[in-house]
Tab-separated table of C-alpha atoms in Angstrom:
chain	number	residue	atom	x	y	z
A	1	UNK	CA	83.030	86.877	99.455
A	2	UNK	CA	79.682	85.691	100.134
A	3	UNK	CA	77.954	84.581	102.996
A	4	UNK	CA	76.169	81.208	102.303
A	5	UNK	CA	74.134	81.370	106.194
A	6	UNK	CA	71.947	84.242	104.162
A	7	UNK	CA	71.159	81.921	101.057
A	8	UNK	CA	69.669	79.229	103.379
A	9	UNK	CA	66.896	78.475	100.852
A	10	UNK	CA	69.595	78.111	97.722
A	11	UNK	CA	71.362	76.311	100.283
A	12	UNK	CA	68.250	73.113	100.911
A	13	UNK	CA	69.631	69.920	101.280
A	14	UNK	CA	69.855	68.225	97.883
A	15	UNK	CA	70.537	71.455	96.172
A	16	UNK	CA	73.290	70.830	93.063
A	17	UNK	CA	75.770	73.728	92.628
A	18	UNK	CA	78.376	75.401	90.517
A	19	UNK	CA	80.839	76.627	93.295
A	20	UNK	CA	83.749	79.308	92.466
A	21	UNK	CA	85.974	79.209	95.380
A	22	UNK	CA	88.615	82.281	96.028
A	23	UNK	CA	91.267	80.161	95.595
A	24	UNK	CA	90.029	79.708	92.137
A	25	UNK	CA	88.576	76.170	92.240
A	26	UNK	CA	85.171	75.570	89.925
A	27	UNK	CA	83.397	72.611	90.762
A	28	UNK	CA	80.164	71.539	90.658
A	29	UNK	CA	78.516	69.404	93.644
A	30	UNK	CA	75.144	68.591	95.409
A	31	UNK	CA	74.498	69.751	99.246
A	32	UNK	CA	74.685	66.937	101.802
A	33	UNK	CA	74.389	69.248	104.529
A	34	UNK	CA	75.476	72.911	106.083
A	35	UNK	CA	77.276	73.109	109.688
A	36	UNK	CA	76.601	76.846	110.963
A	37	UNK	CA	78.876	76.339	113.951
A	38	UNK	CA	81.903	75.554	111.875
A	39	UNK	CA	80.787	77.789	108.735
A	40	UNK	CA	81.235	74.186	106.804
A	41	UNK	CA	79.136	73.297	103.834
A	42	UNK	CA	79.492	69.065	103.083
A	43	UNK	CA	79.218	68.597	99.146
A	44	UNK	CA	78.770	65.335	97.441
A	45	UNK	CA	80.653	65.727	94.111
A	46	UNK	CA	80.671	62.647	91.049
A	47	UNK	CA	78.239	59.951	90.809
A	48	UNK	CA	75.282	60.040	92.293
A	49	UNK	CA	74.760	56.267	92.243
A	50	UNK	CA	76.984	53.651	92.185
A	51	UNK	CA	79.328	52.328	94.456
A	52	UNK	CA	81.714	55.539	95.281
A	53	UNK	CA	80.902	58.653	96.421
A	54	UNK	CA	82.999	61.943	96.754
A	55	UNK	CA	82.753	64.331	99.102
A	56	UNK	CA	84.170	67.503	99.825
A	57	UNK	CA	84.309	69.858	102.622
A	58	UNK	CA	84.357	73.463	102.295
A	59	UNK	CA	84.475	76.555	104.617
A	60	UNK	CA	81.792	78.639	103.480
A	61	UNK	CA	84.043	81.612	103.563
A	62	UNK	CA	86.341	80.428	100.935
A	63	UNK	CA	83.028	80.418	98.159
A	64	UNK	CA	83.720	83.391	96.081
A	65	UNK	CA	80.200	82.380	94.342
A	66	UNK	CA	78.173	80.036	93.073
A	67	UNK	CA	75.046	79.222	91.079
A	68	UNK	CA	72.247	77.267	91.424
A	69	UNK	CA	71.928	74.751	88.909
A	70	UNK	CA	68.715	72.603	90.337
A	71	UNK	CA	67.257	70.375	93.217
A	72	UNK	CA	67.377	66.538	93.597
A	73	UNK	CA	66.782	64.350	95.804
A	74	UNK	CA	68.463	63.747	99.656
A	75	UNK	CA	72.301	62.513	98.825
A	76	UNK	CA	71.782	60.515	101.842
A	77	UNK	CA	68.361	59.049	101.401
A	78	UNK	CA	69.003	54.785	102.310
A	79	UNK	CA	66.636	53.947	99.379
A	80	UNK	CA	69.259	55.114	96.783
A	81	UNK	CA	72.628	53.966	99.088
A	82	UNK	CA	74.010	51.606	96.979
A	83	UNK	CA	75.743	48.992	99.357
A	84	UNK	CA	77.791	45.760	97.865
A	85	UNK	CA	76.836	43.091	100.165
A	86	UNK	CA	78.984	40.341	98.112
A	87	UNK	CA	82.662	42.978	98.249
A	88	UNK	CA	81.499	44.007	102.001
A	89	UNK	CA	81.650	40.206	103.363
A	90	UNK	CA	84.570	39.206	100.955
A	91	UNK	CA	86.608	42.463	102.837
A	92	UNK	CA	85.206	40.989	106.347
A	93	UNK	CA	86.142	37.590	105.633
A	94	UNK	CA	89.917	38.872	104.453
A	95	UNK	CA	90.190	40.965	107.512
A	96	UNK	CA	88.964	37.888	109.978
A	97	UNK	CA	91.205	36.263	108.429
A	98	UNK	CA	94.358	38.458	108.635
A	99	UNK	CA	93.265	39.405	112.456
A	100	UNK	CA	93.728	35.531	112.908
A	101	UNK	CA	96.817	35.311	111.289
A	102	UNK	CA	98.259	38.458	113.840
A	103	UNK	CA	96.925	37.039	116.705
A	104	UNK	CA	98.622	33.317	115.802
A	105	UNK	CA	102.054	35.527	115.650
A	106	UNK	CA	101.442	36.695	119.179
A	107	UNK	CA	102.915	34.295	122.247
A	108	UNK	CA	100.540	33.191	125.302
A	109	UNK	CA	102.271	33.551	128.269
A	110	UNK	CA	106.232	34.652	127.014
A	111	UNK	CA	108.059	37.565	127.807
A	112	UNK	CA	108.604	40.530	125.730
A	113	UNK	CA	111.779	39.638	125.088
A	114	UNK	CA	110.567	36.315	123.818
A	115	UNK	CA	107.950	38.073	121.112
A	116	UNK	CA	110.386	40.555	120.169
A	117	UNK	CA	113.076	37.562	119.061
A	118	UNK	CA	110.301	35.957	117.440
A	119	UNK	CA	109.158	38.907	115.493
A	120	UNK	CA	112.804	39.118	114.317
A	121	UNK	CA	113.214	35.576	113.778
A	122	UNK	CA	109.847	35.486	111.565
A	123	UNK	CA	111.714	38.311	109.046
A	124	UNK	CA	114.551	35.514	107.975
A	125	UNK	CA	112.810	31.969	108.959
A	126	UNK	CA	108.909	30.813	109.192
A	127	UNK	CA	107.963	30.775	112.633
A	128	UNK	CA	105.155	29.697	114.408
A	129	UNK	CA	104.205	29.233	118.124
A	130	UNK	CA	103.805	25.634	119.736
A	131	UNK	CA	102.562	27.124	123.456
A	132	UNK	CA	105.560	29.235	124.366
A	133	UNK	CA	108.391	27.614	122.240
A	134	UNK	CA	109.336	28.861	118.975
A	135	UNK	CA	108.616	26.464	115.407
A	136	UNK	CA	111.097	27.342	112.959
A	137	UNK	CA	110.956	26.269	109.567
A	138	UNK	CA	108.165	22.880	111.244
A	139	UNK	CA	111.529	21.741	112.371
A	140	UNK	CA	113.693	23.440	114.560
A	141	UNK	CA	112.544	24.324	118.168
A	142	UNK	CA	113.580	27.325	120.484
A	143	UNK	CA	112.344	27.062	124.034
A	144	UNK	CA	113.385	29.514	127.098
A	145	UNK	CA	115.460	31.160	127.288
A	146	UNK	CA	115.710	31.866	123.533
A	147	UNK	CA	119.248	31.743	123.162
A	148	UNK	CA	121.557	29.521	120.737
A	149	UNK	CA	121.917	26.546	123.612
A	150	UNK	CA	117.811	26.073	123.795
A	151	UNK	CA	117.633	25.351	119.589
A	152	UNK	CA	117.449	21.663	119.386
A	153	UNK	CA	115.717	19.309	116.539
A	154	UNK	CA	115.563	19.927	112.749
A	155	UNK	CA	118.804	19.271	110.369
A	156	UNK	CA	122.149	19.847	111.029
A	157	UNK	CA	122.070	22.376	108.323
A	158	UNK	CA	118.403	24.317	109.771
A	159	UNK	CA	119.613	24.028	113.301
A	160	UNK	CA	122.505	25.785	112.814
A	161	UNK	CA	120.991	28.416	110.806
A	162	UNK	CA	118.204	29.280	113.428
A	163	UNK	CA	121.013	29.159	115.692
A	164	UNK	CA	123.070	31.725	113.652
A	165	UNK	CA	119.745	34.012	113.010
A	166	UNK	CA	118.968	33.483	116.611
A	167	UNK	CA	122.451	34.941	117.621
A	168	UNK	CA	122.523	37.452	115.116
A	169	UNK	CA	119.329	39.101	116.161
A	170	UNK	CA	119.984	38.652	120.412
A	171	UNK	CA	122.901	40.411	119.984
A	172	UNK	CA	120.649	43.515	117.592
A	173	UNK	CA	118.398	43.183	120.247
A	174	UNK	CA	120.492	43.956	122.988
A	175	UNK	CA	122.488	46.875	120.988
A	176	UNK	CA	118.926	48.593	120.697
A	177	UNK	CA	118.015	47.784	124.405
A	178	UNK	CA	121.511	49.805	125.477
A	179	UNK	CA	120.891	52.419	123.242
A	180	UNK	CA	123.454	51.108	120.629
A	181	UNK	CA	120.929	51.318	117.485
């Protein structure tokens, strides 16, 4: 095996190399940096421009050899990052938007027990909430204390079907709270 701490100067960040690992792996890949602590050598494999960019990490004590194969420059120089403004705010503006849509699924002021039967309610029915009392399907409405007797408004037809989920998941909900599920 050989040591790469003696071939600091093959070893320059920026350095490209053909790596033989004793595991048998052949790869080629440019230095991003060398950890002496850890004995771990950071390698930036594929493109060298572009949006995506592989990396590998490698114990030093697993290179069976390697070979030089040139210098270029610093991997992680800022004037060659390539950074996609226009996909970077399209993922914020997704993820604002789903963090807004988890938060609206959370209750002010209700029990556990109140957010856990809406979370099950929301699997079979749209929910919302309207303060602490529970919109199903923009018709039906479950106030405290969540059970079958507190549904009121809506159709016959989608207050009796809130009322049957409703029932359906109190009584899964208490099985699991005894230890039954």
């Amino acid at each position: 095996m050989m040591e790469v701490s003696n071939s600091v100067e093959e070893l320059a960040i920026g350095c490209i190399l053909s790596i033989r690992t004793t595991l048998g792996d052949e790869f080629e890949g440019q230095v991003v940096t060398f950890d002496r602590p850890s004995n771990i050598l950071i390698l930036q494999q594929g493109s060298k421009h572009g949006p995506h960019r592989n990396f590998r990490l490698l114990k030093a004590n697993y290179i069976k050899d390697f070979t030089f194969l040139g210098q270029a420059e610093d991997p992680l120089d800022p004037t060659n990052c390539f950074l996609d403004l226009t996909a970077l705010q399209a993922r914020e503006v997704v993820a604002i938007r789903q963090a807004e849509a988890d938060a609206e699924r959370i209750g002010v002021g209700v029990t556990s027990e109140a957010q856990s039967i809406f979370d099950a309610l929301s699997k079979t029915l749209p929910v919302r909430w309207d303060k602490t009392v529970i919109v199903a399907m923009n018709e039906v409405r479950v106030g405290s204390p969540y059970n079958s007797d507190s549904v009121i408004g809506g159709t016959p037809a989608a207050n009796d079907r809130v009322k049957k989920v409703l029932e359906f998941e109190r009584k899964r909900l208490q099985l699991r709270g005894s230890g039954g599920l």
